[in-house]
PDB file of N, CA and C in Angstrom:
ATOM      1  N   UNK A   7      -3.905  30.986  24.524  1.00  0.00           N
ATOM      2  CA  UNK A   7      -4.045  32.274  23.866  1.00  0.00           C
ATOM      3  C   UNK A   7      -2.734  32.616  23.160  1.00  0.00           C
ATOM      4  N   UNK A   8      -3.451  32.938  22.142  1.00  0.00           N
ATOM      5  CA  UNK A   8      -1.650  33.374  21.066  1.00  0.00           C
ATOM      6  C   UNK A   8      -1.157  35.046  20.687  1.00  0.00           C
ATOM      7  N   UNK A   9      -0.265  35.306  21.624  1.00  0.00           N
ATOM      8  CA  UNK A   9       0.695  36.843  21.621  1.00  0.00           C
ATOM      9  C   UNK A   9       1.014  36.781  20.709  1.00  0.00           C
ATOM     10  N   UNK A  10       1.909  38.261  21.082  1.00  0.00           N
ATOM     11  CA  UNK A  10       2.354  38.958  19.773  1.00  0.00           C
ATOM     12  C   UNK A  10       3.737  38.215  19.605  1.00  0.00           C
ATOM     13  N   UNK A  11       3.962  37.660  20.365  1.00  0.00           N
ATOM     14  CA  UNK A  11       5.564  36.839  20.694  1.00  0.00           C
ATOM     15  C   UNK A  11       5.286  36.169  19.555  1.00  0.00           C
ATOM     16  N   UNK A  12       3.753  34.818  20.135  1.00  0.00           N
ATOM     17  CA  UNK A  12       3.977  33.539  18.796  1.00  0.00           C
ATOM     18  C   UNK A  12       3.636  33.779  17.757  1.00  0.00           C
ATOM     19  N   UNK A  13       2.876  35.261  17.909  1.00  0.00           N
ATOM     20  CA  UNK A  13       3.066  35.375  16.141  1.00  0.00           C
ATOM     21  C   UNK A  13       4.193  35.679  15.195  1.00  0.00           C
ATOM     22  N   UNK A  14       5.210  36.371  16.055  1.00  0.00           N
ATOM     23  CA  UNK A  14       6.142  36.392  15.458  1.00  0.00           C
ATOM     24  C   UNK A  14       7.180  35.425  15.333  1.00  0.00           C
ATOM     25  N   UNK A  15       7.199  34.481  16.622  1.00  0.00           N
ATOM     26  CA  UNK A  15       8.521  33.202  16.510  1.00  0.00           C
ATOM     27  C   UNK A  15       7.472  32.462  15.043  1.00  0.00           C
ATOM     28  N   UNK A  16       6.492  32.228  14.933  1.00  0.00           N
ATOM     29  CA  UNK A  16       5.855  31.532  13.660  1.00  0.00           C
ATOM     30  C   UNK A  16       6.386  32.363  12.433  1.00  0.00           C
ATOM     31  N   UNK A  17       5.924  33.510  12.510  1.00  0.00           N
ATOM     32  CA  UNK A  17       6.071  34.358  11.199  1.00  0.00           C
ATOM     33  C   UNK A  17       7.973  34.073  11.109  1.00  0.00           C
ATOM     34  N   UNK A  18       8.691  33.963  11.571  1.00  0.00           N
ATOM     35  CA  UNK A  18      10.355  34.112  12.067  1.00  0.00           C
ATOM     36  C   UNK A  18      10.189  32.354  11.478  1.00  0.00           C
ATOM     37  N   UNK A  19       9.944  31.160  11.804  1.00  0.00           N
ATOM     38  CA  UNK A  19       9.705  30.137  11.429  1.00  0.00           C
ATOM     39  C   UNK A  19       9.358  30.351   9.682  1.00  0.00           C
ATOM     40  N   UNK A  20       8.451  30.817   9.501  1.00  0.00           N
ATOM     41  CA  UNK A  20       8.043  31.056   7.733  1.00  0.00           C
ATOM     42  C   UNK A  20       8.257  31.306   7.090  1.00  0.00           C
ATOM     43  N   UNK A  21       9.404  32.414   7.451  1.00  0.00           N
ATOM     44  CA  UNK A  21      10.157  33.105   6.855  1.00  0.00           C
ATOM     45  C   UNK A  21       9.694  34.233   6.077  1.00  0.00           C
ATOM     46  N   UNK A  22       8.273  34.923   7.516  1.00  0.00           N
ATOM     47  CA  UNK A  22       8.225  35.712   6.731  1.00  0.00           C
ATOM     48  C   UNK A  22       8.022  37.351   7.644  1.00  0.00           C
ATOM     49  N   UNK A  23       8.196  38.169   7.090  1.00  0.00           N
ATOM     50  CA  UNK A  23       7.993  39.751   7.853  1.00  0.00           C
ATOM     51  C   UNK A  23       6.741  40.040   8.352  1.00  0.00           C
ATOM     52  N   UNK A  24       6.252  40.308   9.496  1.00  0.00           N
ATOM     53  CA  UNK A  24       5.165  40.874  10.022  1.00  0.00           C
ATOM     54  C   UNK A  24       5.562  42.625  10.631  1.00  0.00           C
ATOM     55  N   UNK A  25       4.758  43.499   9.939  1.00  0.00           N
ATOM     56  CA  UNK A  25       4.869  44.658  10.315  1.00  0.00           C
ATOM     57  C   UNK A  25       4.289  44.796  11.603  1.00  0.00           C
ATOM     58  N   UNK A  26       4.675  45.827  11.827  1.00  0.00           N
ATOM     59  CA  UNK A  26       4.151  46.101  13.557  1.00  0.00           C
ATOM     60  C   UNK A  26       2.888  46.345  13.414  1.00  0.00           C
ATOM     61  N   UNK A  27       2.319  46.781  12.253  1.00  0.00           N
ATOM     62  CA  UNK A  27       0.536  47.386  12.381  1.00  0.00           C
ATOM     63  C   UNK A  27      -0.083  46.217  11.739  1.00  0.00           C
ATOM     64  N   UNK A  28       0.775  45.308  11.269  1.00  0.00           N
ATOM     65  CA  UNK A  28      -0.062  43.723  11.401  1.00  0.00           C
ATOM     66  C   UNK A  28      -0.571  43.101  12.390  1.00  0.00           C
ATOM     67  N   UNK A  29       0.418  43.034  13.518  1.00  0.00           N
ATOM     68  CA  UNK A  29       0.763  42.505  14.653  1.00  0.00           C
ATOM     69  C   UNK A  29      -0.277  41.900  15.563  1.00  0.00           C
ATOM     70  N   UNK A  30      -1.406  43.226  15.907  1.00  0.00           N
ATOM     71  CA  UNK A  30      -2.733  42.757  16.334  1.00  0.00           C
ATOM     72  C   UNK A  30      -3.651  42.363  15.527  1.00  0.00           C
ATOM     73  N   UNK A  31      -3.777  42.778  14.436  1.00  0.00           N
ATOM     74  CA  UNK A  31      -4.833  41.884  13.659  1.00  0.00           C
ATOM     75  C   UNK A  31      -4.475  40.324  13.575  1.00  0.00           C
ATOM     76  N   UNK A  32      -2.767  40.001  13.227  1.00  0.00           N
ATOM     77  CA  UNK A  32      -2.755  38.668  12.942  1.00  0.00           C
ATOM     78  C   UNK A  32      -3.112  38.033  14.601  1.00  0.00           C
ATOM     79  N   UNK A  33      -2.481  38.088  15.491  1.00  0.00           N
ATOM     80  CA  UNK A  33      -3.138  37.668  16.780  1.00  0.00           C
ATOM     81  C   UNK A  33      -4.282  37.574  16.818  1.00  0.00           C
ATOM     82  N   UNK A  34      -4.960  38.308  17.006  1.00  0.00           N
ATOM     83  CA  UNK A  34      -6.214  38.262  16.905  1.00  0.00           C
ATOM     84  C   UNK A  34      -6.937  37.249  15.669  1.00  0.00           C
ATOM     85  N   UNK A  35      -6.938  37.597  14.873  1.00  0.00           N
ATOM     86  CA  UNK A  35      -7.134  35.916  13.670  1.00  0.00           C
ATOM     87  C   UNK A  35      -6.403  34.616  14.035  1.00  0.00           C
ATOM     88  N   UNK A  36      -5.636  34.507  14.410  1.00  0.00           N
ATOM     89  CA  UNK A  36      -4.940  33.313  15.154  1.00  0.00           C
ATOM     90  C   UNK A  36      -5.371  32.749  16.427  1.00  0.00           C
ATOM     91  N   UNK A  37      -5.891  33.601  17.342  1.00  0.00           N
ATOM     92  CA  UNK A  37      -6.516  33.469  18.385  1.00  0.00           C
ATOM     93  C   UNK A  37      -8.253  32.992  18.015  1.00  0.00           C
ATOM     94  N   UNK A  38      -8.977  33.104  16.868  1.00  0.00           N
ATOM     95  CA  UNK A  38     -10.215  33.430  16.151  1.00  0.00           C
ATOM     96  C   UNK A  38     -10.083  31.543  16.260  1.00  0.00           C
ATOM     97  N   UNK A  39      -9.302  31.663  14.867  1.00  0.00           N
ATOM     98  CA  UNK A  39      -8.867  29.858  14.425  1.00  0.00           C
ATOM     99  C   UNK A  39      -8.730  28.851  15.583  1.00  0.00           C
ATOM    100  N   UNK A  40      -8.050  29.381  16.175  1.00  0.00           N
ATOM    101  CA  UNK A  40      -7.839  28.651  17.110  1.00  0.00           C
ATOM    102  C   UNK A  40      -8.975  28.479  17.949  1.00  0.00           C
ATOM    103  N   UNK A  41      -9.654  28.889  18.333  1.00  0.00           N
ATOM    104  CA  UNK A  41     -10.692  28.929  19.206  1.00  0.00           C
ATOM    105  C   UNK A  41     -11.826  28.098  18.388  1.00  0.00           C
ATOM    106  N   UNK A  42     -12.287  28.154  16.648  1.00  0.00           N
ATOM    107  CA  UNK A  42     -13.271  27.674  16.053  1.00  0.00           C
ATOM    108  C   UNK A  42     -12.417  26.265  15.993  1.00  0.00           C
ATOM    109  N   UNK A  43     -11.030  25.865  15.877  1.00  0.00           N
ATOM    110  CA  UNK A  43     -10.819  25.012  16.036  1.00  0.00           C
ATOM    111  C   UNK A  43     -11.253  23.792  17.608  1.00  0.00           C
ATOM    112  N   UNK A  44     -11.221  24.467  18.630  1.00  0.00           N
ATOM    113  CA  UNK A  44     -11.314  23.848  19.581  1.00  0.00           C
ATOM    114  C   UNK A  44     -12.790  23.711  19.645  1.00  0.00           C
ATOM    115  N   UNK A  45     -13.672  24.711  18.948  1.00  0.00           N
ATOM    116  CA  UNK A  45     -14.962  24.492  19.282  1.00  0.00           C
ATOM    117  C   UNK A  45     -15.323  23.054  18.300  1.00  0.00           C
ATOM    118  N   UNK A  46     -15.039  23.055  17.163  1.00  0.00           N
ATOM    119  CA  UNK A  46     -15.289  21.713  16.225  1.00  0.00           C
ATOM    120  C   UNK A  46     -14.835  20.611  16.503  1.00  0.00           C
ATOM    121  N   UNK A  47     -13.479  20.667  17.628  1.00  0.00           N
ATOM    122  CA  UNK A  47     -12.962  19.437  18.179  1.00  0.00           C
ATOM    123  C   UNK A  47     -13.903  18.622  19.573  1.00  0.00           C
ATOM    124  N   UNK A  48     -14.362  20.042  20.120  1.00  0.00           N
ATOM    125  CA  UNK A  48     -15.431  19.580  20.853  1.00  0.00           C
ATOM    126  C   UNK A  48     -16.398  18.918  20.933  1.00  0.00           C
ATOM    127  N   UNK A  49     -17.307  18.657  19.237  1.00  0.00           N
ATOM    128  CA  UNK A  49     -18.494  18.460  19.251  1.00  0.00           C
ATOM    129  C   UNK A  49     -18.133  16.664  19.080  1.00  0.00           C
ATOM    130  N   UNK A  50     -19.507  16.224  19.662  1.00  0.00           N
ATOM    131  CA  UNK A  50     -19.423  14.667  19.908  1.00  0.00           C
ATOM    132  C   UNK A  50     -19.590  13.991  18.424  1.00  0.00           C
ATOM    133  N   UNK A  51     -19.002  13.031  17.869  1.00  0.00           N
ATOM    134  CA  UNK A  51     -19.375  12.690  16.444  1.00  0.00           C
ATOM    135  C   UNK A  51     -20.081  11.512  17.192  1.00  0.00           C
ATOM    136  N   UNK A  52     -20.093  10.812  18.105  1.00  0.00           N
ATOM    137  CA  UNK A  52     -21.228   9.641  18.282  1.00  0.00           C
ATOM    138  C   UNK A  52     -22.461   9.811  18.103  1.00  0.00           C
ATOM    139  N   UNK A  53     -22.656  11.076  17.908  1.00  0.00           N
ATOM    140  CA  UNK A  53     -24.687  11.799  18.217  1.00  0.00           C
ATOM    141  C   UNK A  53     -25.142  11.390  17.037  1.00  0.00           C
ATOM    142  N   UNK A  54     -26.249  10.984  16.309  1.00  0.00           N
ATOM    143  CA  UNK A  54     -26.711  10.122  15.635  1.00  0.00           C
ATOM    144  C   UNK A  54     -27.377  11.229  14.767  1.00  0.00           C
ATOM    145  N   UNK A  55     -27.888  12.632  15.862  1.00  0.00           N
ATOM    146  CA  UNK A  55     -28.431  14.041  14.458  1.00  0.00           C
ATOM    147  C   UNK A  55     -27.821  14.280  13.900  1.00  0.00           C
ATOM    148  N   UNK A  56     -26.036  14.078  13.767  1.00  0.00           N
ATOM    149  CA  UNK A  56     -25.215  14.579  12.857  1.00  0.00           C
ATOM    150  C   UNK A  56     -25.096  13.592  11.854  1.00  0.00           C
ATOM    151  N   UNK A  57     -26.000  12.612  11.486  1.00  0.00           N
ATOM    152  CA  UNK A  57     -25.456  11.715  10.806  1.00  0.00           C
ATOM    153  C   UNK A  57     -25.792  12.344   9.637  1.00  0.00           C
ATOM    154  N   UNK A  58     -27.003  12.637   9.454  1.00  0.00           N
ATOM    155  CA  UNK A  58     -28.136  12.947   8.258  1.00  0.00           C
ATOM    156  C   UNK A  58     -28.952  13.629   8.450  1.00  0.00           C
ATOM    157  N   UNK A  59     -28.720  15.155   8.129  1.00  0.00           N
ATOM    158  CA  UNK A  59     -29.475  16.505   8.426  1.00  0.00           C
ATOM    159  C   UNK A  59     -30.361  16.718   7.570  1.00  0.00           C
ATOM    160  N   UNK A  60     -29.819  16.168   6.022  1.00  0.00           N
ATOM    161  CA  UNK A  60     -30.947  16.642   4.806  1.00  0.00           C
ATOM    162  C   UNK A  60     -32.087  15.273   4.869  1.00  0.00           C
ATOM    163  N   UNK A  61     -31.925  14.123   4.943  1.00  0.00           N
ATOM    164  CA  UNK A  61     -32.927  13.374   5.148  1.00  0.00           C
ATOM    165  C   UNK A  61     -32.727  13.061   4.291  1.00  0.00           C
ATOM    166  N   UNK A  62     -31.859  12.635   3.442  1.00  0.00           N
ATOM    167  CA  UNK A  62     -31.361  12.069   2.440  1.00  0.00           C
ATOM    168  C   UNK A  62     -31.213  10.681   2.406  1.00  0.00           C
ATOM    169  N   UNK A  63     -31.401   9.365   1.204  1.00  0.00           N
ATOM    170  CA  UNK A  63     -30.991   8.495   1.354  1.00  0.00           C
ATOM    171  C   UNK A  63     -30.711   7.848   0.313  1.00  0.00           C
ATOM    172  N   UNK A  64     -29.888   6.719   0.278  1.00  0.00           N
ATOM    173  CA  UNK A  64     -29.529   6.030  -1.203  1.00  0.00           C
ATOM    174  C   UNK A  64     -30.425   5.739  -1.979  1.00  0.00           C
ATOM    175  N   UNK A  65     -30.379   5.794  -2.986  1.00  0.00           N
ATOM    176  CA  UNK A  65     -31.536   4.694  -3.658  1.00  0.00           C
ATOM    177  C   UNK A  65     -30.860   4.010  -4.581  1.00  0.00           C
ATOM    178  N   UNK A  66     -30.929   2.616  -4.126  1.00  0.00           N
ATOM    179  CA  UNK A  66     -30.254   1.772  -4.962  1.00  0.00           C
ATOM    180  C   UNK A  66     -31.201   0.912  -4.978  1.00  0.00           C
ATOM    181  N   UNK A  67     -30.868   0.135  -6.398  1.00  0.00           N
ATOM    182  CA  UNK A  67     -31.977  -0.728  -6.992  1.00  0.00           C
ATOM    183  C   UNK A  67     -31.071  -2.511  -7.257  1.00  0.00           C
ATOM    184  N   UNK A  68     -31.993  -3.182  -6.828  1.00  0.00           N
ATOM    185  CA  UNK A  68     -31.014  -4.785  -7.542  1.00  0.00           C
ATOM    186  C   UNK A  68     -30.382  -4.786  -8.950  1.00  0.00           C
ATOM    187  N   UNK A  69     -29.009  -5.294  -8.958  1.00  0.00           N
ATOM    188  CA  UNK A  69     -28.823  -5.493 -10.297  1.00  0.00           C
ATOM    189  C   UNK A  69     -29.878  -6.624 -11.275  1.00  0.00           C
ATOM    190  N   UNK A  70     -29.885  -6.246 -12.437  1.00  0.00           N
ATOM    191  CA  UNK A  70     -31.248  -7.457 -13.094  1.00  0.00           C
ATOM    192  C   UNK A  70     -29.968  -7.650 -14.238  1.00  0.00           C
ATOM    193  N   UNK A  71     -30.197  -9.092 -14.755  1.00  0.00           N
ATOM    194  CA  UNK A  71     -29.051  -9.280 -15.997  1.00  0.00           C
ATOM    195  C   UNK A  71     -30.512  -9.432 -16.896  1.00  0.00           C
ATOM    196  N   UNK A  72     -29.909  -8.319 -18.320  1.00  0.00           N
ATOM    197  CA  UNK A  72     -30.671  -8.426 -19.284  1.00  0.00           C
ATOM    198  C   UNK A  72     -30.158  -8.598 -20.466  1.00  0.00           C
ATOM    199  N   UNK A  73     -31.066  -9.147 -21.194  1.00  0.00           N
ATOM    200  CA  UNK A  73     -30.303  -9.790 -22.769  1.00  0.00           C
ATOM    201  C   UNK A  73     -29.585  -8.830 -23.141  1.00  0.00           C
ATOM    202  N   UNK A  74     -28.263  -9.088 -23.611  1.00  0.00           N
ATOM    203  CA  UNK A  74     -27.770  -8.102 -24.707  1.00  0.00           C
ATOM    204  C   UNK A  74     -28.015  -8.439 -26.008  1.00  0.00           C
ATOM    205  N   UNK A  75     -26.792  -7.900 -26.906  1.00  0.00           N
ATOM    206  CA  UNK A  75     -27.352  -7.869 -28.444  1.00  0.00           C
ATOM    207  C   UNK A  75     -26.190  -9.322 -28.821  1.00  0.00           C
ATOM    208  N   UNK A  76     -26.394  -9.997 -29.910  1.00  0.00           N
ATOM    209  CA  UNK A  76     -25.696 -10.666 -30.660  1.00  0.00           C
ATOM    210  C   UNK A  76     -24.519 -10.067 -31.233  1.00  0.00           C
ATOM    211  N   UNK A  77     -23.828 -11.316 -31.399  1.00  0.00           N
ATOM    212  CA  UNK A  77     -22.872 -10.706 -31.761  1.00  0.00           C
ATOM    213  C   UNK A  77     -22.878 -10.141 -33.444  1.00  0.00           C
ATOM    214  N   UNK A  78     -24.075 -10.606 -34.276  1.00  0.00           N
ATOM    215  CA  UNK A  78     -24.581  -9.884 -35.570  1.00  0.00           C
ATOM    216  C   UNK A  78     -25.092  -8.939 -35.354  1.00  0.00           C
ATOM    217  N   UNK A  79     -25.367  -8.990 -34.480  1.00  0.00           N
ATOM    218  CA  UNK A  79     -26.315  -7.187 -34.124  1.00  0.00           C
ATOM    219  C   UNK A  79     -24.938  -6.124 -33.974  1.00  0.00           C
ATOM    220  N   UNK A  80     -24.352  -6.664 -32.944  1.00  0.00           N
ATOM    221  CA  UNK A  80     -22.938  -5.516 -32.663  1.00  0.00           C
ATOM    222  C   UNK A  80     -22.705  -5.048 -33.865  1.00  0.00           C
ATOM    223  N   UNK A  81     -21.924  -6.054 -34.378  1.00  0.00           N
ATOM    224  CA  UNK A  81     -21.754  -5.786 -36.140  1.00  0.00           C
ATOM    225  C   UNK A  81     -21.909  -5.375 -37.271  1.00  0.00           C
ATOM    226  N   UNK A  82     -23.066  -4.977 -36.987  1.00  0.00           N
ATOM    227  CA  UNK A  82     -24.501  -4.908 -38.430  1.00  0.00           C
ATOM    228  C   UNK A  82     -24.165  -3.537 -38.962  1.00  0.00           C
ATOM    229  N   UNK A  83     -23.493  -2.499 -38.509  1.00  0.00           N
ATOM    230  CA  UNK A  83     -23.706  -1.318 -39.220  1.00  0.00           C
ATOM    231  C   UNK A  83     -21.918  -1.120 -38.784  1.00  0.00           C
ATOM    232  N   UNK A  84     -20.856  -1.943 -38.767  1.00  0.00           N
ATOM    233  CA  UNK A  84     -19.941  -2.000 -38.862  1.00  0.00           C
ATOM    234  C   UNK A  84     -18.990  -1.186 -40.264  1.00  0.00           C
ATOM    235  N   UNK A  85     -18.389  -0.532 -40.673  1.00  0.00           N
ATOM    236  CA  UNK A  85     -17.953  -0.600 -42.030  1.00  0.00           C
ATOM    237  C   UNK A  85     -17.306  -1.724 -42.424  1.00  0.00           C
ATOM    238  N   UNK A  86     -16.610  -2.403 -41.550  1.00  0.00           N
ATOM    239  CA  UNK A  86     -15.738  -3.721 -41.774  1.00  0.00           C
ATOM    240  C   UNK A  86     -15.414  -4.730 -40.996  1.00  0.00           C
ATOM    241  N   UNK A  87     -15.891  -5.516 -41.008  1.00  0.00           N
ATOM    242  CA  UNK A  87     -15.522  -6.820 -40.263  1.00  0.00           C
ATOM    243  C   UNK A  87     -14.862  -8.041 -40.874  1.00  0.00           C
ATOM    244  N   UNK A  88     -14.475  -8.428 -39.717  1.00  0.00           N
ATOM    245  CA  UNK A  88     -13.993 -10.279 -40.141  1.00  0.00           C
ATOM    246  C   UNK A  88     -14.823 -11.648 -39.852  1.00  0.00           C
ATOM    247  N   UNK A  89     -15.935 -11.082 -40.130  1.00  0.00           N
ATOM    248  CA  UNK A  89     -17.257 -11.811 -39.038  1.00  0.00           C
ATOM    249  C   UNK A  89     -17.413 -12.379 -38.058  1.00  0.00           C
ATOM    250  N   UNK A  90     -16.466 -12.171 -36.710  1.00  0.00           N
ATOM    251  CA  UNK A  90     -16.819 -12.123 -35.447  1.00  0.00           C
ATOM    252  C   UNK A  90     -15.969 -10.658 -34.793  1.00  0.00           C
ATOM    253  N   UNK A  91     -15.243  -9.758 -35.416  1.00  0.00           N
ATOM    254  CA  UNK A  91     -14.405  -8.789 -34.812  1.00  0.00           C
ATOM    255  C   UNK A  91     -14.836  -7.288 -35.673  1.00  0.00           C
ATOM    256  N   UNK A  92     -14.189  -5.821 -34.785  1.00  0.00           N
ATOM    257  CA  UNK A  92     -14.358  -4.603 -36.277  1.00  0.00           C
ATOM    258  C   UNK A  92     -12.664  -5.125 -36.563  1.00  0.00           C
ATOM    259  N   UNK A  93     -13.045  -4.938 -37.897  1.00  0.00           N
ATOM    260  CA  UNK A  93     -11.403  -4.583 -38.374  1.00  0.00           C
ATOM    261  C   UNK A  93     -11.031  -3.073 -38.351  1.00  0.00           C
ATOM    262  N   UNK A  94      -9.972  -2.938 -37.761  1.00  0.00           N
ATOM    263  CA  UNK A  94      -9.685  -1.398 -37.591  1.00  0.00           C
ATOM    264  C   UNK A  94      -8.588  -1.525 -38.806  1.00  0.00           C
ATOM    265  N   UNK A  95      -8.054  -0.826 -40.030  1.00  0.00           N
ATOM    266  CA  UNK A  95      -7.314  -0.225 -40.687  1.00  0.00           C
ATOM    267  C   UNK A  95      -6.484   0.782 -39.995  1.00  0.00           C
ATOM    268  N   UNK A  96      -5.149   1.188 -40.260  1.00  0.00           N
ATOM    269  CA  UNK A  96      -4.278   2.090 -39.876  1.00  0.00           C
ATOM    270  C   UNK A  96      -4.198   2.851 -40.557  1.00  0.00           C
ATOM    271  N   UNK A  97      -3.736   4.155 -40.091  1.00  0.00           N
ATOM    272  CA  UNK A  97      -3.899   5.715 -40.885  1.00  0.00           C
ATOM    273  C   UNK A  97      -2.746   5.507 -41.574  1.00  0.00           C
ATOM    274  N   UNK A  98      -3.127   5.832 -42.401  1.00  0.00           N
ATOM    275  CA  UNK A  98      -1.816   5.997 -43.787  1.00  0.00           C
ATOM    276  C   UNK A  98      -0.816   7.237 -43.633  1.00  0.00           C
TER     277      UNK A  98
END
């Protein structure tokens, strides 16, 4: 359980000011965290319901190799070539 002490040796660590009418609220939120922390550290990750709640699953398909285009096809609406490459020109 976390006092008004460790909130302040922390806040004193942070370098930073805690007013006195902070004092119990921040305890109290620190004490909150802390506690949802220990509850999430608790839970078993071996359990097999936590794996997949939405019922979700991959769908993956085989890769298939399919024809591509020629290398005249790539080309064909080129503005300029060297008949196997584009020729790129430089900006003036």
């Amino acid at each position: 359980m976390v006092t008004h002490e460790d909130v302040l040796k922390i806040a004193k660590l942070a370098k930073l000011e805690v007013a006195p009418e902070e004092l119990d609220g921040l305890t109290k939120d620190m004490n909150e965290i802390i506690s949802f922390a220990d509850t999430i550290a608790s839970v078993s990750v071996e359990e097999e319901a936590y794996a997949d709640q939405n019922g979700l699953e991959n769908v993956l398909r085989e890769d298939e190799v399919k024809s591509g285009l020629t290398c005249d096809e790539v080309l064909a609406n080129a503005p300029d070539t060297d008949g196997s490459s584009f020729v790129v020109r430089p900006h003036a």
